């Protein structure tokens, strides 16, 4: 079980309405079934690629009000940076960075409305994207021989 599914299950166990977004409809169905089996809550699923702002915005609008937004997607291709093709690096940046911006940008209007509707109680934004992943990718290839980085 991944971090995102664990967070969704925990929120569901506390009675939250859950909306999941991912590219793979099969994976979404499996995650929904797993949550529904563990908790008696409503789970909505939306298939969209985080690199596609319009698709993300459409899914966020269908999902409805957002109290808590968890941004937990990401890809990382382990390869020597010197030999890694630039299109692979661009793909990681598009998913991990631009995808995060797309999700947050699409959710902001709903989150702002939540502030207005709750008289200032802010919704929660939880970003689990780690810049350390990128730093690690570079440092593991330029480290001194006596310094070890775990993969």
Short mmCIF file of N, CA and C in Angstrom, two decimals:
data_model
loop_
_atom_site.label_atom_id
_atom_site.label_comp_id
_atom_site.label_asym_id
_atom_site.label_seq_id
_atom_site.Cartn_x
_atom_site.Cartn_y
_atom_site.Cartn_z
N UNK A 1 0.86 -1.17 0.00
CA UNK A 1 0.00 0.00 0.00
C UNK A 1 0.90 1.23 0.00
N UNK A 2 0.56 2.19 -0.86
CA UNK A 2 1.34 3.40 -0.94
C UNK A 2 0.90 4.43 0.10
N UNK A 3 1.67 5.49 0.20
CA UNK A 3 1.39 6.55 1.17
C UNK A 3 0.03 7.18 0.90
N UNK A 4 -0.28 7.47 -0.36
CA UNK A 4 -1.56 8.10 -0.70
C UNK A 4 -2.75 7.25 -0.29
N UNK A 5 -2.69 5.96 -0.56
CA UNK A 5 -3.79 5.07 -0.18
C UNK A 5 -3.89 4.97 1.33
N UNK A 6 -2.77 4.92 2.02
CA UNK A 6 -2.78 4.87 3.49
C UNK A 6 -3.43 6.13 4.07
N UNK A 7 -3.11 7.28 3.51
CA UNK A 7 -3.71 8.54 3.97
C UNK A 7 -5.22 8.53 3.70
N UNK A 8 -5.59 8.08 2.51
CA UNK A 8 -7.02 8.02 2.16
C UNK A 8 -7.77 7.08 3.09
N UNK A 9 -7.18 5.93 3.41
CA UNK A 9 -7.84 4.98 4.31
C UNK A 9 -7.98 5.57 5.71
N UNK A 10 -6.95 6.27 6.17
CA UNK A 10 -7.02 6.88 7.50
C UNK A 10 -8.12 7.94 7.53
N UNK A 11 -8.16 8.79 6.51
CA UNK A 11 -9.20 9.82 6.43
C UNK A 11 -10.58 9.18 6.36
N UNK A 12 -10.71 8.11 5.59
CA UNK A 12 -11.99 7.42 5.46
C UNK A 12 -12.42 6.82 6.80
N UNK A 13 -11.46 6.31 7.54
CA UNK A 13 -11.79 5.71 8.85
C UNK A 13 -12.31 6.76 9.82
N UNK A 14 -12.00 8.03 9.53
CA UNK A 14 -12.49 9.12 10.37
C UNK A 14 -13.73 9.77 9.77
N UNK A 15 -14.29 9.14 8.71
CA UNK A 15 -15.56 9.60 8.15
C UNK A 15 -15.46 10.58 7.00
N UNK A 16 -14.28 10.80 6.47
CA UNK A 16 -14.12 11.75 5.37
C UNK A 16 -14.70 11.20 4.07
N UNK A 17 -15.18 12.11 3.23
CA UNK A 17 -15.57 11.78 1.87
C UNK A 17 -14.28 11.79 1.05
N UNK A 18 -14.02 10.74 0.31
CA UNK A 18 -12.74 10.56 -0.37
C UNK A 18 -12.90 10.70 -1.88
N UNK A 19 -12.01 11.49 -2.48
CA UNK A 19 -11.91 11.58 -3.94
C UNK A 19 -10.47 11.26 -4.31
N UNK A 20 -10.30 10.35 -5.25
CA UNK A 20 -8.97 9.93 -5.69
C UNK A 20 -8.77 10.31 -7.15
N UNK A 21 -7.58 10.77 -7.48
CA UNK A 21 -7.24 11.11 -8.86
C UNK A 21 -5.95 10.38 -9.22
N UNK A 22 -5.96 9.71 -10.35
CA UNK A 22 -4.77 9.03 -10.87
C UNK A 22 -4.97 8.79 -12.35
N UNK A 23 -3.92 8.39 -13.04
CA UNK A 23 -4.04 8.10 -14.47
C UNK A 23 -4.75 6.78 -14.72
N UNK A 24 -4.42 5.78 -13.94
CA UNK A 24 -4.90 4.43 -14.20
C UNK A 24 -6.26 4.18 -13.56
N UNK A 25 -7.26 3.96 -14.40
CA UNK A 25 -8.60 3.66 -13.91
C UNK A 25 -8.60 2.33 -13.15
N UNK A 26 -7.81 1.35 -13.60
CA UNK A 26 -7.72 0.06 -12.91
C UNK A 26 -7.19 0.25 -11.48
N UNK A 27 -6.13 1.04 -11.35
CA UNK A 27 -5.57 1.28 -10.02
C UNK A 27 -6.55 2.06 -9.14
N UNK A 28 -7.26 3.00 -9.74
CA UNK A 28 -8.28 3.75 -8.99
C UNK A 28 -9.38 2.82 -8.48
N UNK A 29 -9.84 1.91 -9.33
CA UNK A 29 -10.88 0.96 -8.93
C UNK A 29 -10.40 0.08 -7.77
N UNK A 30 -9.15 -0.39 -7.85
CA UNK A 30 -8.59 -1.21 -6.78
C UNK A 30 -8.49 -0.42 -5.48
N UNK A 31 -8.04 0.83 -5.57
CA UNK A 31 -7.93 1.67 -4.38
C UNK A 31 -9.30 1.94 -3.78
N UNK A 32 -10.27 2.22 -4.63
CA UNK A 32 -11.64 2.46 -4.15
C UNK A 32 -12.17 1.23 -3.43
N UNK A 33 -12.01 0.07 -4.03
CA UNK A 33 -12.47 -1.17 -3.42
C UNK A 33 -11.79 -1.40 -2.07
N UNK A 34 -10.49 -1.14 -2.00
CA UNK A 34 -9.74 -1.33 -0.77
C UNK A 34 -10.26 -0.41 0.35
N UNK A 35 -10.53 0.83 0.00
CA UNK A 35 -11.05 1.79 0.98
C UNK A 35 -12.46 1.40 1.41
N UNK A 36 -13.30 1.07 0.43
CA UNK A 36 -14.70 0.70 0.74
C UNK A 36 -14.78 -0.55 1.59
N UNK A 37 -13.87 -1.50 1.38
CA UNK A 37 -13.85 -2.71 2.19
C UNK A 37 -13.44 -2.40 3.63
N UNK A 38 -12.57 -1.42 3.81
CA UNK A 38 -12.08 -1.08 5.14
C UNK A 38 -13.02 -0.14 5.89
N UNK A 39 -13.73 0.71 5.16
CA UNK A 39 -14.56 1.75 5.78
C UNK A 39 -15.86 1.92 4.99
N UNK A 40 -16.88 2.31 5.68
CA UNK A 40 -18.17 2.54 5.02
C UNK A 40 -18.29 4.03 4.68
N UNK A 41 -17.62 4.44 3.60
CA UNK A 41 -17.63 5.85 3.19
C UNK A 41 -17.81 5.96 1.68
N UNK A 42 -18.13 7.15 1.25
CA UNK A 42 -18.25 7.44 -0.17
C UNK A 42 -16.84 7.66 -0.75
N UNK A 43 -16.55 7.00 -1.85
CA UNK A 43 -15.27 7.17 -2.53
C UNK A 43 -15.55 7.47 -3.99
N UNK A 44 -15.06 8.61 -4.46
CA UNK A 44 -15.18 8.99 -5.88
C UNK A 44 -13.82 8.87 -6.52
N UNK A 45 -13.79 8.40 -7.76
CA UNK A 45 -12.52 8.27 -8.47
C UNK A 45 -12.56 9.07 -9.76
N UNK A 46 -11.41 9.61 -10.12
CA UNK A 46 -11.28 10.44 -11.31
C UNK A 46 -9.97 10.09 -12.01
N UNK A 47 -10.07 9.71 -13.27
CA UNK A 47 -8.89 9.38 -14.04
C UNK A 47 -8.44 10.61 -14.82
N UNK A 48 -7.22 11.06 -14.53
CA UNK A 48 -6.64 12.20 -15.24
C UNK A 48 -5.13 12.15 -15.07
N UNK A 49 -4.44 12.68 -16.05
CA UNK A 49 -3.00 12.80 -15.99
C UNK A 49 -2.68 14.17 -15.40
N UNK A 50 -1.90 14.22 -14.33
CA UNK A 50 -1.63 15.49 -13.65
C UNK A 50 -0.91 16.50 -14.55
N UNK A 51 -0.34 16.04 -15.64
CA UNK A 51 0.31 16.96 -16.58
C UNK A 51 -0.70 17.73 -17.43
N UNK A 52 -1.94 17.28 -17.42
CA UNK A 52 -3.01 17.88 -18.23
C UNK A 52 -3.90 18.74 -17.33
N UNK A 53 -3.63 20.05 -17.29
CA UNK A 53 -4.34 20.93 -16.38
C UNK A 53 -5.86 20.88 -16.59
N UNK A 54 -6.30 20.88 -17.83
CA UNK A 54 -7.74 20.89 -18.12
C UNK A 54 -8.40 19.64 -17.55
N UNK A 55 -7.77 18.48 -17.72
CA UNK A 55 -8.33 17.23 -17.19
C UNK A 55 -8.35 17.25 -15.66
N UNK A 56 -7.30 17.78 -15.06
CA UNK A 56 -7.24 17.87 -13.59
C UNK A 56 -8.31 18.82 -13.09
N UNK A 57 -8.44 19.96 -13.72
CA UNK A 57 -9.45 20.95 -13.31
C UNK A 57 -10.86 20.36 -13.42
N UNK A 58 -11.13 19.64 -14.49
CA UNK A 58 -12.43 18.99 -14.67
C UNK A 58 -12.70 18.00 -13.53
N UNK A 59 -11.71 17.20 -13.19
CA UNK A 59 -11.86 16.21 -12.12
C UNK A 59 -12.08 16.90 -10.77
N UNK A 60 -11.30 17.93 -10.50
CA UNK A 60 -11.43 18.66 -9.23
C UNK A 60 -12.81 19.29 -9.11
N UNK A 61 -13.30 19.86 -10.20
CA UNK A 61 -14.64 20.47 -10.17
C UNK A 61 -15.73 19.43 -9.94
N UNK A 62 -15.57 18.24 -10.53
CA UNK A 62 -16.55 17.17 -10.32
C UNK A 62 -16.48 16.63 -8.89
N UNK A 63 -15.30 16.67 -8.30
CA UNK A 63 -15.11 16.12 -6.95
C UNK A 63 -15.87 16.91 -5.90
N UNK A 64 -16.02 18.20 -6.11
CA UNK A 64 -16.74 19.01 -5.13
C UNK A 64 -15.81 19.66 -4.12
N UNK A 65 -16.38 20.15 -3.02
CA UNK A 65 -15.60 20.91 -2.03
C UNK A 65 -14.40 20.12 -1.50
N UNK A 66 -13.31 20.84 -1.26
CA UNK A 66 -12.08 20.21 -0.79
C UNK A 66 -11.72 20.77 0.58
N UNK A 67 -11.72 19.89 1.58
CA UNK A 67 -11.26 20.26 2.92
C UNK A 67 -9.78 19.99 3.07
N UNK A 68 -9.34 18.87 2.52
CA UNK A 68 -7.94 18.47 2.61
C UNK A 68 -7.50 18.01 1.23
N UNK A 69 -6.43 18.60 0.73
CA UNK A 69 -5.86 18.21 -0.56
C UNK A 69 -4.51 17.57 -0.30
N UNK A 70 -4.36 16.32 -0.72
CA UNK A 70 -3.09 15.61 -0.57
C UNK A 70 -2.49 15.47 -1.96
N UNK A 71 -1.33 16.07 -2.15
CA UNK A 71 -0.62 15.99 -3.43
C UNK A 71 0.50 14.97 -3.23
N UNK A 72 0.31 13.79 -3.80
CA UNK A 72 1.19 12.68 -3.48
C UNK A 72 1.56 11.85 -4.71
N UNK A 73 1.62 12.46 -5.87
CA UNK A 73 1.99 11.70 -7.07
C UNK A 73 3.49 11.90 -7.32
N UNK A 74 4.03 11.10 -8.19
CA UNK A 74 5.42 11.32 -8.55
C UNK A 74 6.01 10.15 -9.30
N UNK A 75 7.00 10.46 -10.12
CA UNK A 75 7.77 9.44 -10.82
C UNK A 75 9.25 9.76 -10.63
N UNK A 76 10.04 8.72 -10.64
CA UNK A 76 11.48 8.88 -10.50
C UNK A 76 12.14 7.71 -11.22
N UNK A 77 12.94 8.01 -12.20
CA UNK A 77 13.62 6.99 -12.96
C UNK A 77 15.08 6.95 -12.53
N UNK A 78 15.48 5.84 -11.94
CA UNK A 78 16.84 5.71 -11.43
C UNK A 78 17.76 5.39 -12.60
N UNK A 79 18.66 6.32 -12.84
CA UNK A 79 19.64 6.15 -13.91
C UNK A 79 20.74 7.17 -13.67
N UNK A 80 21.93 6.86 -14.11
CA UNK A 80 23.02 7.81 -14.01
C UNK A 80 22.62 9.10 -14.74
N UNK A 81 22.75 10.21 -14.07
CA UNK A 81 22.33 11.48 -14.66
C UNK A 81 23.07 11.76 -15.96
N UNK A 82 24.33 11.38 -16.02
CA UNK A 82 25.12 11.61 -17.24
C UNK A 82 24.55 10.90 -18.46
N UNK A 83 23.92 9.76 -18.24
CA UNK A 83 23.40 8.98 -19.36
C UNK A 83 21.89 9.11 -19.53
N UNK A 84 21.25 9.76 -18.58
CA UNK A 84 19.79 9.88 -18.65
C UNK A 84 19.40 10.85 -19.77
N UNK A 85 18.46 10.43 -20.58
CA UNK A 85 18.01 11.28 -21.68
C UNK A 85 17.23 12.48 -21.13
N UNK A 86 17.36 13.60 -21.79
CA UNK A 86 16.69 14.81 -21.33
C UNK A 86 15.17 14.69 -21.36
N UNK A 87 14.64 13.90 -22.28
CA UNK A 87 13.18 13.75 -22.31
C UNK A 87 12.68 12.99 -21.07
N UNK A 88 13.51 12.12 -20.50
CA UNK A 88 13.15 11.42 -19.27
C UNK A 88 13.14 12.41 -18.10
N UNK A 89 14.16 13.26 -18.03
CA UNK A 89 14.22 14.28 -16.98
C UNK A 89 13.03 15.22 -17.12
N UNK A 90 12.73 15.64 -18.34
CA UNK A 90 11.59 16.53 -18.57
C UNK A 90 10.28 15.87 -18.15
N UNK A 91 10.16 14.59 -18.42
CA UNK A 91 8.96 13.87 -18.01
C UNK A 91 8.81 13.87 -16.49
N UNK A 92 9.91 13.65 -15.77
CA UNK A 92 9.86 13.69 -14.30
C UNK A 92 9.46 15.08 -13.81
N UNK A 93 10.02 16.11 -14.43
CA UNK A 93 9.70 17.48 -14.03
C UNK A 93 8.23 17.79 -14.34
N UNK A 94 7.77 17.35 -15.50
CA UNK A 94 6.36 17.60 -15.86
C UNK A 94 5.40 16.94 -14.88
N UNK A 95 5.68 15.71 -14.48
CA UNK A 95 4.79 15.02 -13.54
C UNK A 95 4.97 15.57 -12.13
N UNK A 96 6.20 15.59 -11.65
CA UNK A 96 6.44 15.90 -10.24
C UNK A 96 6.26 17.37 -9.90
N UNK A 97 6.69 18.25 -10.77
CA UNK A 97 6.61 19.68 -10.47
C UNK A 97 5.36 20.30 -11.09
N UNK A 98 5.26 20.24 -12.40
CA UNK A 98 4.10 20.86 -13.06
C UNK A 98 2.81 20.17 -12.68
N UNK A 99 2.85 18.85 -12.50
CA UNK A 99 1.66 18.13 -12.06
C UNK A 99 1.18 18.61 -10.70
N UNK A 100 2.12 18.87 -9.80
CA UNK A 100 1.75 19.40 -8.48
C UNK A 100 1.12 20.77 -8.61
N UNK A 101 1.72 21.64 -9.42
CA UNK A 101 1.14 22.97 -9.64
C UNK A 101 -0.26 22.85 -10.24
N UNK A 102 -0.43 21.94 -11.20
CA UNK A 102 -1.74 21.78 -11.83
C UNK A 102 -2.81 21.37 -10.82
N UNK A 103 -2.49 20.41 -9.96
CA UNK A 103 -3.45 19.95 -8.97
C UNK A 103 -3.78 21.07 -7.99
N UNK A 104 -2.76 21.75 -7.49
CA UNK A 104 -2.98 22.82 -6.51
C UNK A 104 -3.75 23.97 -7.15
N UNK A 105 -3.34 24.38 -8.34
CA UNK A 105 -4.02 25.49 -9.04
C UNK A 105 -5.50 25.16 -9.27
N UNK A 106 -5.77 23.93 -9.69
CA UNK A 106 -7.16 23.53 -9.95
C UNK A 106 -7.99 23.51 -8.67
N UNK A 107 -7.36 23.16 -7.55
CA UNK A 107 -8.08 23.04 -6.28
C UNK A 107 -8.24 24.36 -5.54
N UNK A 108 -7.42 25.36 -5.84
CA UNK A 108 -7.44 26.62 -5.08
C UNK A 108 -8.81 27.30 -5.02
N UNK A 109 -9.56 27.42 -6.11
CA UNK A 109 -10.87 28.07 -6.00
C UNK A 109 -11.79 27.38 -4.99
N UNK A 110 -11.82 26.05 -5.01
CA UNK A 110 -12.65 25.31 -4.07
C UNK A 110 -12.16 25.53 -2.64
N UNK A 111 -10.86 25.53 -2.47
CA UNK A 111 -10.29 25.70 -1.14
C UNK A 111 -10.56 27.11 -0.62
N UNK A 112 -10.51 28.10 -1.49
CA UNK A 112 -10.83 29.48 -1.08
C UNK A 112 -12.29 29.59 -0.67
N UNK A 113 -13.17 28.92 -1.41
CA UNK A 113 -14.59 28.92 -1.04
C UNK A 113 -14.80 28.28 0.33
N UNK A 114 -14.02 27.25 0.62
CA UNK A 114 -14.13 26.61 1.93
C UNK A 114 -13.79 27.61 3.04
N UNK A 115 -12.80 28.45 2.83
CA UNK A 115 -12.44 29.47 3.82
C UNK A 115 -13.61 30.42 4.04
N UNK A 116 -14.24 30.86 2.94
CA UNK A 116 -15.38 31.76 3.04
C UNK A 116 -16.55 31.09 3.74
N UNK A 117 -16.80 29.83 3.43
CA UNK A 117 -17.95 29.10 3.99
C UNK A 117 -17.76 28.71 5.45
N UNK A 118 -16.52 28.63 5.90
CA UNK A 118 -16.26 28.22 7.28
C UNK A 118 -15.80 29.39 8.14
N UNK A 119 -15.99 30.59 7.65
CA UNK A 119 -15.62 31.80 8.39
C UNK A 119 -14.14 31.82 8.76
N UNK A 120 -13.30 31.45 7.81
CA UNK A 120 -11.86 31.58 7.99
C UNK A 120 -11.10 30.32 8.35
N UNK A 121 -11.80 29.23 8.66
CA UNK A 121 -11.09 27.98 8.95
C UNK A 121 -10.50 27.44 7.66
N UNK A 122 -9.18 27.42 7.54
CA UNK A 122 -8.58 27.06 6.25
C UNK A 122 -8.61 25.57 5.97
N UNK A 123 -8.75 25.21 4.69
CA UNK A 123 -8.57 23.81 4.30
C UNK A 123 -7.09 23.47 4.44
N UNK A 124 -6.79 22.20 4.37
CA UNK A 124 -5.41 21.74 4.55
C UNK A 124 -4.84 21.30 3.21
N UNK A 125 -3.61 21.72 2.95
CA UNK A 125 -2.88 21.29 1.76
C UNK A 125 -1.67 20.51 2.23
N UNK A 126 -1.58 19.26 1.81
CA UNK A 126 -0.48 18.40 2.21
C UNK A 126 0.26 17.97 0.95
N UNK A 127 1.47 18.48 0.77
CA UNK A 127 2.30 18.13 -0.39
C UNK A 127 3.37 17.15 0.05
N UNK A 128 3.34 15.99 -0.52
CA UNK A 128 4.32 14.97 -0.17
C UNK A 128 5.39 14.82 -1.23
N UNK A 129 5.43 15.75 -2.17
CA UNK A 129 6.50 15.75 -3.17
C UNK A 129 7.78 16.19 -2.48
N UNK A 130 8.87 15.53 -2.77
CA UNK A 130 10.11 15.81 -2.07
C UNK A 130 11.19 16.30 -3.01
N UNK A 131 11.64 17.56 -2.80
CA UNK A 131 12.79 18.02 -3.58
C UNK A 131 14.03 17.19 -3.27
N UNK A 132 14.04 16.54 -2.12
CA UNK A 132 15.18 15.70 -1.77
C UNK A 132 15.40 14.61 -2.80
N UNK A 133 14.33 14.15 -3.42
CA UNK A 133 14.42 13.14 -4.46
C UNK A 133 15.32 13.64 -5.60
N UNK A 134 15.13 14.90 -5.96
CA UNK A 134 15.91 15.49 -7.05
C UNK A 134 17.36 15.71 -6.62
N UNK A 135 17.55 16.20 -5.43
CA UNK A 135 18.90 16.44 -4.92
C UNK A 135 19.64 15.10 -4.84
N UNK A 136 18.96 14.10 -4.35
CA UNK A 136 19.56 12.77 -4.24
C UNK A 136 20.00 12.27 -5.61
N UNK A 137 19.16 12.50 -6.62
CA UNK A 137 19.48 12.03 -7.97
C UNK A 137 20.80 12.62 -8.46
N UNK A 138 21.04 13.89 -8.15
CA UNK A 138 22.27 14.54 -8.58
C UNK A 138 23.44 14.12 -7.69
N UNK A 139 23.24 14.20 -6.36
CA UNK A 139 24.34 13.94 -5.44
C UNK A 139 24.87 12.53 -5.52
N UNK A 140 24.02 11.57 -5.78
CA UNK A 140 24.50 10.19 -5.81
C UNK A 140 25.47 9.96 -6.97
N UNK A 141 25.50 10.89 -7.92
CA UNK A 141 26.39 10.74 -9.07
C UNK A 141 27.64 11.59 -8.98
N UNK A 142 27.71 12.49 -7.99
CA UNK A 142 28.90 13.33 -7.86
C UNK A 142 29.54 13.17 -6.48
N UNK A 143 29.11 12.18 -5.73
CA UNK A 143 29.60 11.99 -4.37
C UNK A 143 31.08 11.56 -4.38
N UNK A 144 31.77 11.94 -3.31
CA UNK A 144 33.13 11.42 -3.14
C UNK A 144 33.09 9.91 -2.90
N UNK A 145 34.12 9.20 -3.21
CA UNK A 145 34.11 7.74 -3.07
C UNK A 145 33.79 7.25 -1.66
N UNK A 146 34.13 8.03 -0.64
CA UNK A 146 33.91 7.58 0.74
C UNK A 146 32.53 7.95 1.29
N UNK A 147 31.67 8.58 0.48
CA UNK A 147 30.34 8.98 0.92
C UNK A 147 29.32 8.15 0.18
N UNK A 148 28.49 7.45 0.93
CA UNK A 148 27.53 6.54 0.30
C UNK A 148 26.11 7.05 0.43
N UNK A 149 25.34 7.00 -0.65
CA UNK A 149 23.92 7.34 -0.67
C UNK A 149 23.15 6.07 -0.93
N UNK A 150 22.14 5.82 -0.16
CA UNK A 150 21.32 4.64 -0.39
C UNK A 150 20.28 4.96 -1.46
N UNK A 151 20.00 3.98 -2.34
CA UNK A 151 18.98 4.14 -3.37
C UNK A 151 17.64 3.79 -2.84
#
